[in-house]
Amino acid sequence: MFSMNSFARGGAALAAVSVLAAGCSTASQAPASAPTQTQAAPANATIMVGGLDKQIYLTATLAKQLGYYDAEGVNVQLVDEPSGQSAETSLLAGEVQVAFGSYDHPIDLAGLGKQVVNVFQATIAPGEAEVVSATQADTIKSPADFKGKNLGVTSIGSGTHTLTEFLSVKNGVPVDQIQPIPVGAGNTFIAAMQQGKIDAGMTTEPTISRLVKSGVGKVLVDLRTPESTRAALGGDYPFTNFFVDAKWMNNNKPTVQKLVNAWVKTHKWIKAHTPEEITAQMPQDYYAGDPDLYLTALKGEVGMYSPDGRVPQGGPEFVLSVLQQFDDNVKSKQIDLSKTYTTEFVDKANAS
């Protein structure tokens, strides 16, 4: 699942956008004042996100829009990449301090002897859906019909790829009998389906709603809420999380705590506000030209956001059981799940 192809892409993206948070509003970006003798210099952290405009990654941008990073005294740069796999690769290369991707990455890397740690669980459900092309809806009626089909994923090794493989295996189709096609998200995903390059695919909001509204696709398997995820997969599947290198975490605990404080505040803000108020905080270009559709999509999956940043009980064990069915990096290996996540920082943040 580790791909060096995405390393090159991640490095190029980092060089291009590390000066400014990609896609974020600059209205609140006032120049920082120089530190005084009584004012400590702010901590710095670059966070690579597997798609800033995706609702599953909303936490990263919303925290910046609300001013919570600045309030905690940490200078955050958000870097946009197409998938969580790219974020993982850049983290391992030392290009960024924090990656925002799916929780299967820390478990998969543990199988390779690389220790990265989930320090904040952002979503407790994937916030994804398997969407079938309208032209294939009579042929593909469930994942049991995936054999021989071209199935869109964000990138090879991404969380969407993992979920696609699990749906296949769970429904009796071995992973070597499907064809995953990396098509990104948003416009590129939609174009791939319109052009017949993919028969179905795993994607996020607001792409899902755009496909349905335009008549290009139909939802086949819904993983946008904890309830629908349990029904489709058989358990809780915690998804997007902020993860860091274990050594960096241990050497930079004050900075990690500041970041987690900001994310906990953000999720408390989410729980205390309406989808309309949340949508109003997001940069307009995230709406893909249709703010009403963005809002409708958010209303349908707002329950996926963790209330406190903790991994749901039983979630790590379930994700591991999924990966052990087809991921060669973790098959037949003893994975110490306690090393793939920590509640040390969210516990302190929630107690304050």
XYZ file of C-alpha atoms in Angstrom, residues 7-340:
334
model
C 5.913 10.870 -2.801
C 6.896 12.838 -5.872
C 3.432 14.271 -6.210
C 3.314 15.161 -2.500
C 6.687 16.876 -2.656
C 5.650 18.989 -5.629
C 2.417 19.981 -3.963
C 4.216 20.903 -0.774
C 6.614 23.200 -2.585
C 3.765 24.849 -4.436
C 1.405 25.540 -1.581
C 3.252 25.378 1.719
C 3.313 29.169 1.987
C -0.456 29.386 2.243
C -3.187 27.090 3.505
C -4.550 25.631 0.287
C -8.124 26.551 -0.428
C -8.553 28.455 2.823
C -9.847 31.956 3.158
C -7.098 34.515 3.733
C -9.399 37.071 5.289
C -8.271 36.223 8.813
C -4.579 35.792 7.992
C -3.229 38.911 9.711
C 0.576 39.209 9.854
C 1.930 37.711 13.058
C 3.574 40.154 15.396
C 7.198 39.607 16.307
C 7.685 37.735 19.584
C 8.536 39.898 22.577
C 10.487 38.960 25.665
C 7.247 37.915 27.331
C 5.701 36.329 24.234
C 6.933 32.901 23.191
C 7.537 32.288 19.493
C 4.695 30.252 18.023
C 5.157 26.573 17.347
C 5.091 25.516 13.700
C 3.384 22.579 12.019
C 2.679 21.675 8.421
C -0.347 19.424 7.955
C -0.919 17.549 4.719
C -4.579 16.810 4.054
C -5.964 14.240 1.625
C -8.369 16.748 0.069
C -9.100 19.973 1.934
C -12.479 20.514 0.273
C -13.783 17.072 1.250
C -16.205 17.143 4.160
C -14.431 14.231 5.841
C -11.416 16.560 6.244
C -13.422 19.591 7.329
C -11.710 19.787 10.744
C -8.381 21.029 9.389
C -9.804 24.057 7.598
C -12.556 24.859 10.093
C -10.024 25.089 12.935
C -8.109 27.633 10.878
C -11.231 29.580 9.906
C -12.271 29.810 13.562
C -8.830 31.045 14.612
C -8.169 28.160 16.975
C -4.621 27.445 15.769
C -3.642 31.061 16.373
C -5.350 31.016 19.760
C -3.246 28.021 20.767
C -0.032 29.695 19.600
C 0.764 27.357 16.730
C 1.508 28.468 13.179
C -0.211 25.938 10.916
C 0.251 25.547 7.178
C -2.284 23.306 5.428
C -1.119 21.461 2.342
C -3.677 19.981 -0.034
C -3.208 16.585 -1.681
C -5.643 14.307 -3.529
C -5.575 11.459 -1.004
C -4.538 10.300 2.428
C -1.950 8.030 0.799
C -0.070 11.111 -0.397
C -0.219 12.539 3.120
C 1.188 9.314 4.554
C 4.062 9.309 2.088
C 5.029 12.911 2.796
C 4.882 12.281 6.548
C 7.249 9.330 6.262
C 9.589 11.416 4.122
C 9.721 14.092 6.824
C 8.217 16.740 4.551
C 5.326 17.436 6.926
C 4.772 17.006 10.648
C 1.141 15.875 10.532
C -0.894 13.826 8.058
C -4.680 13.849 7.849
C -5.906 10.600 6.329
C -7.721 7.381 7.176
C -6.968 5.372 10.307
C -6.030 2.283 8.319
C -2.698 4.014 7.518
C -1.264 3.796 11.067
C -2.278 0.128 11.267
C -0.891 -0.701 7.828
C 2.391 1.040 8.634
C 2.654 -0.827 11.934
C 2.747 -3.989 9.868
C 5.782 -2.549 8.067
C 7.504 -1.711 11.341
C 6.884 2.025 11.010
C 5.286 3.667 14.034
C 2.930 6.546 13.399
C 0.285 7.522 15.901
C -3.310 8.705 15.573
C -3.505 11.664 17.970
C -7.031 12.839 17.075
C -9.909 10.845 15.559
C -11.896 13.258 13.402
C -14.605 10.992 11.963
C -16.125 7.849 13.436
C -17.508 6.708 10.072
C -15.917 6.849 6.601
C -18.191 9.578 5.233
C -17.928 7.769 1.892
C -20.261 6.000 -0.488
C -19.824 3.494 -3.269
C -21.531 5.169 -6.200
C -22.484 3.186 -9.294
C -22.698 4.780 -12.714
C -26.286 5.260 -13.842
C -25.396 3.325 -16.991
C -24.292 0.334 -14.864
C -27.013 0.442 -12.206
C -28.916 -2.496 -13.727
C -25.725 -4.578 -13.836
C -24.088 -3.692 -10.527
C -26.753 -4.087 -7.868
C -24.400 -4.865 -4.958
C -20.670 -5.361 -4.353
C -21.247 -9.024 -5.228
C -21.307 -7.784 -8.839
C -17.848 -6.173 -8.688
C -16.034 -9.005 -10.493
C -14.245 -7.666 -13.548
C -15.438 -4.097 -12.965
C -13.416 -0.895 -13.053
C -13.836 0.663 -9.618
C -12.804 4.243 -8.948
C -10.683 5.079 -5.901
C -8.918 8.263 -4.886
C -5.490 6.670 -5.272
C -3.947 3.238 -4.891
C -3.348 2.606 -1.193
C -5.852 5.230 -0.079
C -8.676 4.698 2.396
C -11.143 4.546 -0.501
C -9.077 1.717 -1.995
C -9.137 -0.180 1.302
C -12.910 0.207 1.668
C -13.451 -0.923 -1.917
C -11.375 -4.044 -1.354
C -13.260 -4.868 1.836
C -16.654 -4.490 0.177
C -15.456 -6.854 -2.530
C -14.101 -9.501 -0.163
C -17.075 -9.233 2.180
C -19.377 -9.940 -0.768
C -17.439 -12.884 -2.137
C -15.285 -11.197 -4.776
C -11.495 -11.633 -4.288
C -9.472 -8.434 -4.649
C -7.594 -9.828 -7.660
C -10.883 -9.966 -9.551
C -11.570 -6.223 -9.400
C -9.759 -3.375 -11.115
C -9.160 -0.327 -8.907
C -8.730 2.844 -10.956
C -7.184 5.953 -9.332
C -9.366 8.900 -10.369
C -9.089 11.383 -7.485
C -12.237 13.118 -6.299
C -14.490 15.964 -7.324
C -14.338 16.888 -11.005
C -11.880 14.150 -11.966
C -14.000 11.435 -10.356
C -17.159 12.748 -11.991
C -15.471 12.973 -15.394
C -14.198 9.391 -15.092
C -17.728 8.159 -14.476
C -19.236 10.286 -17.239
C -16.657 8.990 -19.713
C -17.183 5.355 -18.754
C -13.676 4.913 -17.362
C -15.129 3.563 -14.118
C -18.253 1.495 -13.558
C -18.562 2.470 -9.894
C -16.378 4.101 -7.279
C -15.804 5.073 -3.676
C -15.918 8.813 -3.029
C -16.833 11.499 -0.504
C -19.096 14.494 -0.114
C -19.775 16.795 -1.819
C -18.844 14.614 -4.837
C -21.464 12.014 -3.901
C -24.314 14.521 -3.942
C -23.046 16.103 -7.157
C -23.144 12.713 -8.894
C -26.628 11.936 -7.630
C -28.049 15.383 -8.391
C -26.704 15.332 -11.953
C -28.038 11.819 -12.568
C -24.551 10.523 -13.379
C -24.485 8.092 -10.464
C -26.511 6.363 -7.782
C -25.526 5.439 -4.230
C -24.883 1.703 -3.991
C -23.391 1.423 -0.490
C -23.736 4.265 2.016
C -20.972 4.754 4.588
C -21.751 8.359 5.489
C -23.035 7.760 9.021
C -22.053 5.424 11.869
C -25.410 3.642 11.543
C -25.207 3.012 7.799
C -21.562 1.985 8.165
C -22.384 -0.661 10.757
C -25.142 -1.984 8.515
C -22.858 -2.202 5.480
C -19.552 -3.267 7.034
C -20.587 -5.015 10.236
C -18.859 -2.720 12.725
C -17.611 0.738 13.591
C -15.000 1.952 11.127
C -13.227 5.097 12.438
C -11.852 6.898 9.433
C -10.117 10.270 9.115
C -7.543 11.058 11.776
C -4.535 13.278 12.341
C -1.467 11.068 12.663
C 2.175 11.832 13.355
C 5.508 10.068 13.556
C 5.904 8.560 17.023
C 9.391 10.013 17.557
C 8.280 13.480 16.486
C 5.304 13.226 18.835
C 7.450 12.292 21.807
C 9.895 15.103 21.063
C 7.218 17.740 20.477
C 4.449 17.051 22.968
C 3.667 20.728 23.700
C 3.068 21.356 19.985
C 0.956 18.219 19.606
C -1.114 19.288 22.600
C -1.734 22.724 21.086
C -2.894 21.149 17.823
C -5.181 18.686 19.578
C -6.587 21.487 21.741
C -7.541 23.324 18.538
C -9.197 20.247 17.023
C -11.133 19.444 20.196
C -12.394 23.036 20.315
C -13.378 22.724 16.645
C -15.417 19.577 17.223
C -17.113 21.068 20.246
C -17.983 24.027 18.014
C -19.380 21.631 15.375
C -21.609 19.951 17.959
C -22.876 23.326 19.202
C -23.735 24.759 15.777
C -26.042 23.941 12.882
C -24.957 22.602 9.486
C -25.898 26.017 8.091
C -23.494 27.734 10.485
C -20.743 25.228 9.726
C -21.195 25.647 5.976
C -21.025 29.436 6.302
C -17.537 29.134 7.818
C -16.062 27.177 4.920
C -14.297 28.804 1.947
C -16.723 29.349 -0.933
C -14.643 27.390 -3.425
C -15.287 24.271 -1.334
C -18.943 24.423 -2.416
C -18.088 23.480 -6.041
C -20.481 26.181 -7.173
C -23.477 24.852 -5.245
C -23.637 25.913 -1.573
C -27.127 24.435 -1.150
C -25.891 21.033 -2.262
C -22.872 21.305 0.042
C -25.225 22.073 2.941
C -27.552 19.186 2.094
C -24.599 16.809 1.957
C -23.313 18.031 5.321
C -26.719 17.627 6.951
C -26.757 14.002 5.857
C -23.428 13.093 7.441
C -22.747 15.566 10.238
C -23.100 12.700 12.709
C -19.816 11.231 11.486
C -17.728 13.838 13.322
C -16.285 12.605 16.587
C -17.614 14.531 19.596
C -14.290 14.437 21.421
C -11.500 13.153 19.159
C -11.350 9.701 20.726
C -11.316 6.439 18.775
C -14.645 4.613 19.327
C -14.467 1.510 21.479
C -13.869 -1.557 19.325
C -13.061 0.573 16.286
C -9.335 -0.219 16.056
C -9.999 -3.942 16.410
C -12.592 -3.846 13.648
C -10.371 -1.913 11.240
C -7.556 -4.391 11.899
C -9.889 -7.330 11.237
C -10.815 -5.733 7.918
C -7.210 -5.208 6.833
C -6.163 -8.715 7.829
C -8.453 -10.123 5.158
C -6.525 -8.699 2.195
C -3.666 -6.376 3.261
C -0.364 -8.222 2.888
C 1.304 -5.721 5.243
C -0.747 -6.894 8.220
C -1.749 -10.456 7.343
C -0.476 -12.995 9.866
C 1.296 -10.270 11.851
C 0.939 -9.300 15.472
C -0.141 -5.662 15.465
C -0.057 -3.794 18.772
C -3.045 -1.522 18.256
C -2.258 0.475 21.393
C 0.739 1.919 19.549
C -1.353 3.088 16.574
